[in-house]
Coordinates of C-alpha atoms (C1' of nucleotides) in Angstrom, one line a residue:
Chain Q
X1 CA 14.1 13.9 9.2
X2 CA 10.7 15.6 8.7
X3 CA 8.7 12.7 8.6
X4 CA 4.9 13.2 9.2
X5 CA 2.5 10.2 10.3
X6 CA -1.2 10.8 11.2
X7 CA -1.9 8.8 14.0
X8 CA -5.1 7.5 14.8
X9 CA -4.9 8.4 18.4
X10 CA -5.4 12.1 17.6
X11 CA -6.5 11.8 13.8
X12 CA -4.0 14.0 12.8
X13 CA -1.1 14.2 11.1
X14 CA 1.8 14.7 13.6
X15 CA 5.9 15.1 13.3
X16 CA 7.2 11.7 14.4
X17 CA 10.2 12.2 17.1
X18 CA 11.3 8.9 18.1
X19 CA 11.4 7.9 22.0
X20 CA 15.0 7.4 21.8
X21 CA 17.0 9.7 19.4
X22 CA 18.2 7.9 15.9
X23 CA 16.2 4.9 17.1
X24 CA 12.7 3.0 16.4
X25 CA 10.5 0.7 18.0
X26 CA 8.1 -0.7 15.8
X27 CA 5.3 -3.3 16.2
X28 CA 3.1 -4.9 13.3
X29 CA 0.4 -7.2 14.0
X30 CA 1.2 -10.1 12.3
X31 CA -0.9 -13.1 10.7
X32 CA -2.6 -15.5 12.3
X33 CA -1.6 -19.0 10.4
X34 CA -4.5 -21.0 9.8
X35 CA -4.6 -19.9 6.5
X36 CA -2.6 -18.6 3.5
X37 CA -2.5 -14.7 4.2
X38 CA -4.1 -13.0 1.3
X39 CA -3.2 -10.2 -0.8
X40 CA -4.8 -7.5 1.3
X41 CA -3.4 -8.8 4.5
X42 CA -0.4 -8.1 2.5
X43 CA -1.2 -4.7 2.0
X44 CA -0.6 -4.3 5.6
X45 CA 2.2 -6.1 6.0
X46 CA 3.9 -4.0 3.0
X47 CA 2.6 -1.2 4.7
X48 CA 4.8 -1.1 7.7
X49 CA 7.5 -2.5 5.5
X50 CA 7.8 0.4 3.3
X51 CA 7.7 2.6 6.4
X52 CA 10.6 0.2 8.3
X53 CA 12.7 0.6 4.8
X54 CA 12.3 4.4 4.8
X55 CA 13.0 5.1 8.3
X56 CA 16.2 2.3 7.6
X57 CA 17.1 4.3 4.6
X58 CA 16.7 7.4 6.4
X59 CA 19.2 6.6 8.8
X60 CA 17.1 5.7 11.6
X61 CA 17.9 2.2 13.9
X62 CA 14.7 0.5 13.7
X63 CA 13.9 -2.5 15.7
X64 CA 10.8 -4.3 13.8
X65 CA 8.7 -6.7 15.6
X66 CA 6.3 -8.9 13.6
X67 CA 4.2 -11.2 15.7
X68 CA 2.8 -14.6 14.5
X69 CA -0.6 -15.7 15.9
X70 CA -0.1 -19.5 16.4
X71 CA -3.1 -20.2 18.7
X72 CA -6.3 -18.9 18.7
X73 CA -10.1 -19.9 17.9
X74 CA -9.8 -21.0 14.6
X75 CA -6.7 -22.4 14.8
X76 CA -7.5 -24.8 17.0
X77 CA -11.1 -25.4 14.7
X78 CA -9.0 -26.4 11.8
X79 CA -6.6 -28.6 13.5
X80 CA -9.3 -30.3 15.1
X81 CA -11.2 -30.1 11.0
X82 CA -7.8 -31.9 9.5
X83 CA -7.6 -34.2 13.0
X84 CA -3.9 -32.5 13.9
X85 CA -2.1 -30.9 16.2
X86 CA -2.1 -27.5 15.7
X87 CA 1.7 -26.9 16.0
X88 CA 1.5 -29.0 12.6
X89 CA -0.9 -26.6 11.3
X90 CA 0.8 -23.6 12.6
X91 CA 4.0 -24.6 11.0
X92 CA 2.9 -25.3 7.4
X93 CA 0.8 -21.6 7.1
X94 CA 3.9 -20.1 9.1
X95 CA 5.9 -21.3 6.6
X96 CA 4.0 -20.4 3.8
X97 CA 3.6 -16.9 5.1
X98 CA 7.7 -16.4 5.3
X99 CA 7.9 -17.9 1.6
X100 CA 5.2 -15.3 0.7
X101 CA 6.2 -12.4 2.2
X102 CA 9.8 -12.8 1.5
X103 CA 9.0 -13.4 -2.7
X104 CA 7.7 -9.9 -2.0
X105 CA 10.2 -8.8 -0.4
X106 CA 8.9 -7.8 2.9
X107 CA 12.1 -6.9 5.0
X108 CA 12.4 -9.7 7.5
X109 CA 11.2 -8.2 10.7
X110 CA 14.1 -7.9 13.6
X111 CA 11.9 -10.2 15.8
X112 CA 8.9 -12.5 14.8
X113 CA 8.0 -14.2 17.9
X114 CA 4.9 -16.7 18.8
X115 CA 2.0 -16.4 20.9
X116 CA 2.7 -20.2 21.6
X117 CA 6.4 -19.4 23.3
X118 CA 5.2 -16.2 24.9
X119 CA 2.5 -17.4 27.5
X120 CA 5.3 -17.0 30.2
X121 CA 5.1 -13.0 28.8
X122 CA 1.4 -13.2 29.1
X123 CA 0.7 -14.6 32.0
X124 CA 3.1 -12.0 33.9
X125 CA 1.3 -9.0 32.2
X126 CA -2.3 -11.0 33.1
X127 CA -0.8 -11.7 36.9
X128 CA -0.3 -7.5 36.7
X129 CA -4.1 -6.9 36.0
X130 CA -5.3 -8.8 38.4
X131 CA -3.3 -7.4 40.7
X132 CA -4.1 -3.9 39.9
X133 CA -7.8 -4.7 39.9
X134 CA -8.6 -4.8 36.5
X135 CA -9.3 -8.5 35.2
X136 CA -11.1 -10.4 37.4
X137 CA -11.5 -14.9 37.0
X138 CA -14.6 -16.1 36.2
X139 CA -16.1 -19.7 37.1
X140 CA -14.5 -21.9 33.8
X141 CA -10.9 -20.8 34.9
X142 CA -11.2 -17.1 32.6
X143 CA -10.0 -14.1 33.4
X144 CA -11.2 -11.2 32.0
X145 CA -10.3 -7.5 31.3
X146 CA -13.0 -5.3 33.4
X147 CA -13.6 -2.4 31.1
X148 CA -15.0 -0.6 33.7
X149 CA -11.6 0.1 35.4
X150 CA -10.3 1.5 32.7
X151 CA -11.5 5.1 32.4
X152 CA -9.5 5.4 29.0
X153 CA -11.4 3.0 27.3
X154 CA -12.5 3.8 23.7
X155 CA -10.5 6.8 22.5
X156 CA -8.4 5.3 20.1
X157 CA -11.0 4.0 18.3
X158 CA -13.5 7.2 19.5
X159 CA -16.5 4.7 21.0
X160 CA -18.4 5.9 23.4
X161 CA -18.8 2.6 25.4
X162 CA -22.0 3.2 26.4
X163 CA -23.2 3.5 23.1
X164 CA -22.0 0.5 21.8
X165 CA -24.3 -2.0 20.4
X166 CA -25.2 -5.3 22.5
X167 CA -27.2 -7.1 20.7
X168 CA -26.6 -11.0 19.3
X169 CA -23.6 -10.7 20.4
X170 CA -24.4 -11.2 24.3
X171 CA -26.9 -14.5 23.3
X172 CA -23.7 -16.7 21.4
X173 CA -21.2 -15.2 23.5
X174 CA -19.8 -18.3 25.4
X175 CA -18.0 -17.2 28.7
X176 CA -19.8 -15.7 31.3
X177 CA -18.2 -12.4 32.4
X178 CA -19.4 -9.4 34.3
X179 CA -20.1 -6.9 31.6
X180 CA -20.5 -7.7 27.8
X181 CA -17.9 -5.7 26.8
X182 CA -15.2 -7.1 28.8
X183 CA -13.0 -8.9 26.6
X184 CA -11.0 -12.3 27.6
X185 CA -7.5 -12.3 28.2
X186 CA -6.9 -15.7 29.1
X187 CA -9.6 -18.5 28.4
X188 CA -10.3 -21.7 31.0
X189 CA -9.1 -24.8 29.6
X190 CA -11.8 -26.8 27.8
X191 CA -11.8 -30.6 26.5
X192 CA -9.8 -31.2 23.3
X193 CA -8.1 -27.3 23.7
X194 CA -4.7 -27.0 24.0
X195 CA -3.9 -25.7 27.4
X196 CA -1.1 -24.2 29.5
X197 CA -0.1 -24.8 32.8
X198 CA 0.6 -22.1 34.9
X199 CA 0.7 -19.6 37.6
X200 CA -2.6 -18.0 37.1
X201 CA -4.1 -21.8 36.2
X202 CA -4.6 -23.6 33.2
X203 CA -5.9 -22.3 29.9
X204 CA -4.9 -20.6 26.7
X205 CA -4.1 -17.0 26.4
X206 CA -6.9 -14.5 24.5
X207 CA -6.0 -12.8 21.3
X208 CA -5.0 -9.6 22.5
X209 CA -3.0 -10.0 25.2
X210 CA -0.7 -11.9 22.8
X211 CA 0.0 -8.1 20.9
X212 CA 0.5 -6.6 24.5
X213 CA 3.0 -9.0 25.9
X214 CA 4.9 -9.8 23.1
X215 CA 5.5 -6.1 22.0
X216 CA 6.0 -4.6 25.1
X217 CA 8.6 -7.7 25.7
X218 CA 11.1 -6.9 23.0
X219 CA 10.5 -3.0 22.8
X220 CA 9.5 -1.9 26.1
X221 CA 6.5 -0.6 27.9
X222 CA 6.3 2.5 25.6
X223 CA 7.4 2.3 22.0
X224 CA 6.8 4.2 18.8
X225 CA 4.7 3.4 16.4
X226 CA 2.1 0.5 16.5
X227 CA 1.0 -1.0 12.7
X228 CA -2.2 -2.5 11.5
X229 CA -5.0 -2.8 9.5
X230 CA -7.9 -0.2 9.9
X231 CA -9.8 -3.2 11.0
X232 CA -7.7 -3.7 13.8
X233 CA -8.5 -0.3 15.8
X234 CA -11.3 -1.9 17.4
X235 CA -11.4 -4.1 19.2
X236 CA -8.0 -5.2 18.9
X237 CA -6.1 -2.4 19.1
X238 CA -8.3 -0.7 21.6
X239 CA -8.1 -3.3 24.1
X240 CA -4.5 -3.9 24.0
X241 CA -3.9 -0.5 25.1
X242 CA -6.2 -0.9 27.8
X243 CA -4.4 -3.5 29.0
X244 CA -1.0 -2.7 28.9
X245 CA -1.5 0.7 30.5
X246 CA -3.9 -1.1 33.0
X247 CA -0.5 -3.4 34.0
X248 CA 2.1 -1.2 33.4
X249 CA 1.3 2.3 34.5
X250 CA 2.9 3.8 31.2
X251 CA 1.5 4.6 28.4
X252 CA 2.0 2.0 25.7
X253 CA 2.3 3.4 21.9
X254 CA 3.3 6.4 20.8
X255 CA 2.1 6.7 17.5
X256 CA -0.7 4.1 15.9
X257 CA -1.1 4.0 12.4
X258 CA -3.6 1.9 10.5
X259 CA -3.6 1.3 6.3
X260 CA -6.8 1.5 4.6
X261 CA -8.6 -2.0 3.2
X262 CA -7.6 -3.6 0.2
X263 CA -10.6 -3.6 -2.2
X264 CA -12.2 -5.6 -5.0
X265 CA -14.7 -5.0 -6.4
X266 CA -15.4 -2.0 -4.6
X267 CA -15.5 -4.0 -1.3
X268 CA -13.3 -4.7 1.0
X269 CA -10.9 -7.9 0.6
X270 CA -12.2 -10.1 3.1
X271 CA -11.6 -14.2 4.0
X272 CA -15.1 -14.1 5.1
X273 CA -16.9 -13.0 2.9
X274 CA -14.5 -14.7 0.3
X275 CA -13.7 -11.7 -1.6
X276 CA -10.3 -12.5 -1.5
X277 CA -7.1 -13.3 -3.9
X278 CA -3.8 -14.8 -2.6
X279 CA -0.3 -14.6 -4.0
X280 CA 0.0 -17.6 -5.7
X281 CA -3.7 -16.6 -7.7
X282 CA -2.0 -13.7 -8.5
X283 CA 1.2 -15.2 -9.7
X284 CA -0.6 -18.3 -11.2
X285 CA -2.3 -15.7 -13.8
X286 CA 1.0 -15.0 -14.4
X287 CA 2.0 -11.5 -12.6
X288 CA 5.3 -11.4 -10.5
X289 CA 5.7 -10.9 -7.0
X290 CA 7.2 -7.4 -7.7
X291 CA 4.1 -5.9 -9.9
X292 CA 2.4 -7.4 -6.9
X293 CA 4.6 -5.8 -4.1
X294 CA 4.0 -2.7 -6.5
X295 CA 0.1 -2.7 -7.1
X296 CA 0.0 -3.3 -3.0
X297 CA 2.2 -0.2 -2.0
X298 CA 1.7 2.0 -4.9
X299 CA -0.7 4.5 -3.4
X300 CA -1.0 6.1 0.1
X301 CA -2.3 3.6 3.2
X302 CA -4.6 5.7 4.5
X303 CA -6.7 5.3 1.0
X304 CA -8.3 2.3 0.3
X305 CA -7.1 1.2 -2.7
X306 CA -8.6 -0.9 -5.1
X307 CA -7.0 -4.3 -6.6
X308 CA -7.6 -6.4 -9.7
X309 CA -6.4 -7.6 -12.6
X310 CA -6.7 -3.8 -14.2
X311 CA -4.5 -2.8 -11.2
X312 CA -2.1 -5.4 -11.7
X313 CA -1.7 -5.0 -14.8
X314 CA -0.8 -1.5 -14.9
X315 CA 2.0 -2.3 -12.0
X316 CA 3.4 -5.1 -14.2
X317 CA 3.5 -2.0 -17.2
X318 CA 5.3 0.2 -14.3
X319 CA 7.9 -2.2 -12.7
X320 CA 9.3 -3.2 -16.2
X321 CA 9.4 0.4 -17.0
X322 CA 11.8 0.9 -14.3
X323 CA 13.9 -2.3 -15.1
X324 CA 14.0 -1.5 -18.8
X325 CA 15.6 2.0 -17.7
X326 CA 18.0 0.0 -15.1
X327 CA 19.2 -2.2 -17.9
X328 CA 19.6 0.4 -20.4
X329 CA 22.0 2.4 -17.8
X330 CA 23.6 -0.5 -17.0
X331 CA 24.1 -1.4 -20.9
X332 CA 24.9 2.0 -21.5
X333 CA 28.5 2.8 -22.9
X334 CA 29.4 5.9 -24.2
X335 CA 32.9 8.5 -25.3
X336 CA 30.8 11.5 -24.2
X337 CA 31.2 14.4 -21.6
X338 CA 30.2 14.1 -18.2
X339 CA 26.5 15.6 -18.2
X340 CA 27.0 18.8 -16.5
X341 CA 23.1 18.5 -15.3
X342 CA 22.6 15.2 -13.9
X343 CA 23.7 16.5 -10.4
X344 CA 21.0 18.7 -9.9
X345 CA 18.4 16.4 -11.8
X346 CA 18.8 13.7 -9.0
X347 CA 19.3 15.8 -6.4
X348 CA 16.0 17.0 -7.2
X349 CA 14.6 14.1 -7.5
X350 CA 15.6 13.0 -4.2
X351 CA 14.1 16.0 -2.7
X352 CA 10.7 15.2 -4.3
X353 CA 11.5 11.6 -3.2
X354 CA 11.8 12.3 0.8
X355 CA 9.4 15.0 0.7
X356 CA 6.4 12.9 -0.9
X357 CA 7.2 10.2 1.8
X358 CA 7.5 12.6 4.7
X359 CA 3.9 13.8 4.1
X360 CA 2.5 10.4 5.9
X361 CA 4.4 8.0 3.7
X362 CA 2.4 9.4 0.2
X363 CA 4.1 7.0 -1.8
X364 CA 2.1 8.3 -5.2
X365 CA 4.2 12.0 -5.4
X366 CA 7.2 9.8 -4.6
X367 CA 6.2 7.5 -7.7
X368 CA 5.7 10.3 -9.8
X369 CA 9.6 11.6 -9.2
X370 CA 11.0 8.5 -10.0
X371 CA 8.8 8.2 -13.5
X372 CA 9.7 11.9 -13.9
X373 CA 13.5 11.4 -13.6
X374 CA 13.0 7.8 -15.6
X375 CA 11.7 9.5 -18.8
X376 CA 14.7 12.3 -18.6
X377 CA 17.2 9.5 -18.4
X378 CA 15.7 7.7 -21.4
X379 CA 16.0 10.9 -23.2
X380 CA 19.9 11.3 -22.5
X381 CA 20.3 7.4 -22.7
X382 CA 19.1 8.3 -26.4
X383 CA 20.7 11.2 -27.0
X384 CA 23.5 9.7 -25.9
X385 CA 24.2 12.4 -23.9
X386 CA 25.5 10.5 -20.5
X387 CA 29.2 9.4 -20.3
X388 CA 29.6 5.8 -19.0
X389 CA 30.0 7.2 -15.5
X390 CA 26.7 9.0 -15.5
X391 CA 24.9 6.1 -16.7
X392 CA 26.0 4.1 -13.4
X393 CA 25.7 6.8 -11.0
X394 CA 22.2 7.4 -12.2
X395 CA 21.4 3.6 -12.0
X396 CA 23.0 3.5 -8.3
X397 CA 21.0 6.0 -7.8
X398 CA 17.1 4.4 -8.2
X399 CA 19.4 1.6 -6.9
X400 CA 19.1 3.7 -4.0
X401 CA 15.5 4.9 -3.9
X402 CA 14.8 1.5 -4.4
X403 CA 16.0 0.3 -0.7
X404 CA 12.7 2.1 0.3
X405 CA 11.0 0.4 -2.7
X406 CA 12.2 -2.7 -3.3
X407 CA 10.0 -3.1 -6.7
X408 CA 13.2 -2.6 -9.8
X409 CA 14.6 -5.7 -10.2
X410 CA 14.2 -9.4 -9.9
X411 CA 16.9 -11.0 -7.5
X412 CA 20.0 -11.2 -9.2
X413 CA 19.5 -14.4 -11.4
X414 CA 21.8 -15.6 -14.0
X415 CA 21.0 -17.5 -17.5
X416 CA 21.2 -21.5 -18.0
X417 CA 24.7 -22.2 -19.9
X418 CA 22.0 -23.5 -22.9
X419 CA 20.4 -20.0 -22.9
X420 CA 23.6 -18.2 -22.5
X421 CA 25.0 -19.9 -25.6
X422 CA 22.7 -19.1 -27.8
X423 CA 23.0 -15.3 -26.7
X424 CA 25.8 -15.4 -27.9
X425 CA 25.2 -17.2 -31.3
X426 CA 23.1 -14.6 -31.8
X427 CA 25.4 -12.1 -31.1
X428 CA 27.8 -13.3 -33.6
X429 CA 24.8 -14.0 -36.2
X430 CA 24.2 -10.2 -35.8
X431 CA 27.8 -8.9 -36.5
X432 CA 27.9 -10.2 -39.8
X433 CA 24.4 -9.5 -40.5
X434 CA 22.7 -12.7 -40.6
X435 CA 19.2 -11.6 -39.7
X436 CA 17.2 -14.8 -40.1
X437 CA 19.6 -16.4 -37.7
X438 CA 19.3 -13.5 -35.4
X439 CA 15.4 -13.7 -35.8
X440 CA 14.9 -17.4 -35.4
X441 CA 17.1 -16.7 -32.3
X442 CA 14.8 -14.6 -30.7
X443 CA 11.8 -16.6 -31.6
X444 CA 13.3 -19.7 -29.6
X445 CA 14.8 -17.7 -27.0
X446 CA 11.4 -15.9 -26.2
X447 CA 9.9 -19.2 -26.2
X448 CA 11.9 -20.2 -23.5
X449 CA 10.9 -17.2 -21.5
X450 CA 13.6 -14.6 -21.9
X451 CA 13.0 -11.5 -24.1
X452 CA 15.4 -10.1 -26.6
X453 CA 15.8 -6.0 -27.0
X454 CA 18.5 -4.9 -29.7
X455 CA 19.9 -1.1 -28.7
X456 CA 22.6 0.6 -29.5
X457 CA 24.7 -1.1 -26.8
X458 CA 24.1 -4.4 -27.7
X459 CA 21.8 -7.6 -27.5
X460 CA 19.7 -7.0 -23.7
X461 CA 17.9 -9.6 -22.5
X462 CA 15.1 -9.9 -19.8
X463 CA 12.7 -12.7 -18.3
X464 CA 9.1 -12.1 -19.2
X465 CA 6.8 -13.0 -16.0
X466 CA 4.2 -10.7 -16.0
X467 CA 1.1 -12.1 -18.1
X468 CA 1.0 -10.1 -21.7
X469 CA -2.6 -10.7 -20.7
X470 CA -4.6 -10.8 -17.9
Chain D
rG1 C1' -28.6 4.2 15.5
rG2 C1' -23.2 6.0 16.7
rC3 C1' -18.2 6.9 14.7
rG4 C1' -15.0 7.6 10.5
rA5 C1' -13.2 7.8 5.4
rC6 C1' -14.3 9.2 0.6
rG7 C1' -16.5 10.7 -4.5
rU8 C1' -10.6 14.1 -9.6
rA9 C1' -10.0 11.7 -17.2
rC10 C1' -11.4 5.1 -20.1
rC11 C1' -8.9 2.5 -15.3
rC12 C1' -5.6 3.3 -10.9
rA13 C1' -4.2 7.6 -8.4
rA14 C1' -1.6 12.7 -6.5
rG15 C1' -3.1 17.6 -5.7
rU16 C1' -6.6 20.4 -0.1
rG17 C1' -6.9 28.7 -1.5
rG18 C1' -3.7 31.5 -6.6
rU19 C1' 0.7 30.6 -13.2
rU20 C1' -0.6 25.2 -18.2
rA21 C1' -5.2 19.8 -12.4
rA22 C1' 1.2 15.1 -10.8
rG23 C1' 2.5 10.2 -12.0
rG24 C1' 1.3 5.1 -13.8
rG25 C1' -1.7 2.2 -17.0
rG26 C1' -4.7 2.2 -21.4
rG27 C1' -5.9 4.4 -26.3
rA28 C1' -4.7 7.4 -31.0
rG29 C1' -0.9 9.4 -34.2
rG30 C1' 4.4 10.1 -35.1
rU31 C1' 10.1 9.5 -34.7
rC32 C1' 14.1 6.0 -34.3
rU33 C1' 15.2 0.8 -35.9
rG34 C1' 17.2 -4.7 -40.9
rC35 C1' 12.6 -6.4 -38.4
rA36 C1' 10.8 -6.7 -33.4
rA37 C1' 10.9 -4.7 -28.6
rA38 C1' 12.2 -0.7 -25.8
rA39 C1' 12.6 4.4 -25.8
rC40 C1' 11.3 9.4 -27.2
rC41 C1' 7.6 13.2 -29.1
rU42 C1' 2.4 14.9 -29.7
rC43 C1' -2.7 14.2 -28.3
rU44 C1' -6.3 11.9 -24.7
rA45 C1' -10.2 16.3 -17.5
rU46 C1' -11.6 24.6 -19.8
rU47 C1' -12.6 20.6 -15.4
rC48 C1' -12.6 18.1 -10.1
rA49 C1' -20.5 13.9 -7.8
rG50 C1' -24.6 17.9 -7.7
rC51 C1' -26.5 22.6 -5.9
rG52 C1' -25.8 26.9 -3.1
rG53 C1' -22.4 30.1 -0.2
rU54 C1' -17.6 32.5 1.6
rU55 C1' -13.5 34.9 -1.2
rC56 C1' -10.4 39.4 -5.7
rG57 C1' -9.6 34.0 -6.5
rA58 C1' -11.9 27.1 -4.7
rA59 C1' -11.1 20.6 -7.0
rU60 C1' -9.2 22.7 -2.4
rC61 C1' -13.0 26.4 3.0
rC62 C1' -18.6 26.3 4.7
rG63 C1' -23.7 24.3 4.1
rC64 C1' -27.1 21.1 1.9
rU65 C1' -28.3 17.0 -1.5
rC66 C1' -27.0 12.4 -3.8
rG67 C1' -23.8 8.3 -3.9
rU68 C1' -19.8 4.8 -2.2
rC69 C1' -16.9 2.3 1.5
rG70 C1' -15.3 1.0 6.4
rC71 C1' -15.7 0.3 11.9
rC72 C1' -19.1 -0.5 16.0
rU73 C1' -18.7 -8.6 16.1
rC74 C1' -13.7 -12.9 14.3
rC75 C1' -10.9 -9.7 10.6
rA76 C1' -4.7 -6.7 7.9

RNA sequence: GGCGACGUACCCAAGUGGUUAAGGGGGAGGUCUGCAAAACCUCUAUUCAGCGGUUCGAAUCCGCUCGUCGCCUCCA
């Protein structure tokens, strides 16, 4: 395994040698549900996924933690908006998230836990900082991170804190703490908050201790690699390794890696501004969650990359490039000799493959030697040059490639028995030549959704999703 | 003001010192096919924001100029 990553720490690209030999620690800061996630939150998300699948597929033990944010500011805003509790809240976007992310086939992380059934985690790691000296209570039952302890403070995200900018900022913040920059890690119960009882008094944790605990919790006090969006580095990320190192006396992640913003638009996919798009936009215009998954994880996540309906379009194009090939090989039946070449073609591709995504996960090169060794299997799928056994070992293998993918084929689906019959009419209408039976065939048959291809080994048929226009 | 990323064809996007500047999409023409679709073939950047410099040689290194985006505050 050669695999590169460039980690923000040190803003280089740097071999990745896991703590524990053949095995992985990964965290990825999940979504907080108050809200459907949108597509660029997604983007992240897919992000570490591809990177979990390819260390997976690479032979690697990874443990993937996914964190779900189920109490925070504007959680508790919108419960109180709808006049609910915010478990009730929490549950319907939680849900909605897992729907999401599994339709585009995000792997399910190892572990997902909650902020909500992690304060026990929390307040151990808060009871260690103000222990140590660095968080100190303030009058409203707070406690605070005291920046000034921590020497460290501001390399990941290369601030000089003395430089930062104080401004508004100070006027509407509404705790009272020490220095400005100090950052809450548990906040004083107020009226109508949902509070906690517990050793270091009553209150609700802050936002990042909730990364802090909750990783460190199921992967230790030092683990690999640490995912997020670029958006994340400060504050977020910044201050959760202030305060893990601050409690534990280790140091916390190994590698961080952040993926570039989704953009439309030319700016950056945000639920403020409400530049955004969701899934179900995106499926409503009548794209599928795999040109989706595709258009999101098609190019390198250090880039930003920019989304719309041009980019969408083009991954529907892709993705049914690559299940057109899949069914033909699959279809594909043929008296010929073994192709003496095919070895070396996929072996090659394969190197280009784990080459592309060892340089930092650049997805495009990889892209580019799967279309490569798509368009020579077309060629000997119409030369008929493959035996029957090539065809399938060349489909097992994007089969293959496509465990770090995941964007060639639908889930396995099957055909109503309606549907199915008239395949087969049509079959028979065919054989002795009946072509306006065979044509009106089609017609109703595309009508109903499924597209008919006539090759040389037979009828193929395939759902149309994606939108023939945008 | 501080920090960082970036500007490659009609669109998206690789390439970061050396033969013909990946790949996908789109467009034009052609082949195959009962038709359709798919597939295949050919073409679609003598040029990499602009200007200087280093070098035998630069899209790739250096400098300047112009432009774009992000972070510094809740944010994937």
């Amino acid at each position: 395994m050669n695999l590169r990553l460039t980690n923000t720490l040190t803003g280089r690209a740097e071999p990745f040698v896991p703590l524990e030999p053949g095995r992985v620690g990964m965290y990825s800061c999940g979504p907080t549900v108050y809200a459907p996630a949108h597509v660029g939150n997604f983007r992240s998300f897919l992000f570490a996924d591809l990177l979990r699948r390819y260390l997976a597929w690479q032979g690697l033990a990874v443990t993937w933690v996914m964190n779900i944010t189920d109490v925070d500011d504007k959680i508790i805003r919108d419960a109180r908006r709808e006049g609910v509790e915010i478990g009730e809240l929490t549950a319907r976007y939680t849900a909605l998230f897992l729907e999401d992310a599994q339709r585009l086939r995000m792997t399910p992380p190892d572990v997902m836990p909650r902020a909500t059934e992690h304060v026990t985690d929390m307040v151990a790691l808060i009871e260690q900082l103000l222990a140590r000296g660095h968080a100190y209570r303030t009058g409203d039952g707070s406690i605070f991170f005291r920046i000034a302890s921590w020497p460290g403070y501001g390399r990941l995200a290369r601030l000089d804190p003395t430089q930062q900018r104080v401004g508004e900022r100070v006027e509407s913040d509404e705790y009272d703490k020490d220095d400005v920059r100090d950052f809450a890690v548990w906040k004083g119960p107020r009226e109508g908050e949902p509070s906690w009882e517990t050793a270091i008094g009553p209150g609700r944790p802050g936002w990042h201790v909730e990364c802090s605990a909750m990783s460190m919790r199921y992967l230790g006090p030092t683990f690999d690699i640490h995912t997020g969006g670029v958006d994340l580095v400060f504050p977020h990320h910044e201050d959760e390794i202030a305060q893990s190192e601050a409690a534990t006396g280790q140091p916390f992640v190994r590698t961080w890696l952040h993926c570039a913003h989704l953009q439309m638009g030319g700016e950056k996919m945000a639920k403020r501004t409400g530049n955004i798009e969701r899934p179900a936009d995106v499926y409503a215009r009548g794209y599928s969650p795999r040109a989706l998954r595709y258009a999101l994880i098609a190019a390198q996540y250090r880039a930003p990359l920019e989304f719309g309906d041009e980019s969408l379009r083009a991954a529907a194009s892709a993705v049914e490039r690559l299940a057109t090939v899949l069914a033909a090989l699959d279809a594909y039946r043929a008296d010929a000799a073994p192709d003496a070449t095919l070895p070396a073609l996929l072996e090659e591709t394969r190197g280009r493959f784990v080459d592309a995504l060892d340089d930092d996960l650049n997805v495009s090169p990889a892209l580019a030697a799967v279309f490569d060794l798509v368009r020579e299997l077309n060629r000997r799928i119409d030369a008929r040059a493959l035996s029957t056994e090539d065809a399938a070992t060349a489909a097992a293998f994007l089969r293959d490639l496509d465990r770090v993918l995941g964007i060639m084929e639908e889930e396995a689906e099957g055909l109503e028995a309606e549907l199915e019959a008239m395949l087969e009419e049509r079959a028979a209408a065919r054989a002795r030549r009946d072509w306006a039976t065979s044509d009106r065939l089609r017609d109703e048959l595309a009508g109903r959704g499924v597209l008919i291809e006539d090759t040389r080994d037979g009828q193929r048929w395939r759902r149309v999703v994606e939108a023939q226009r945008g």
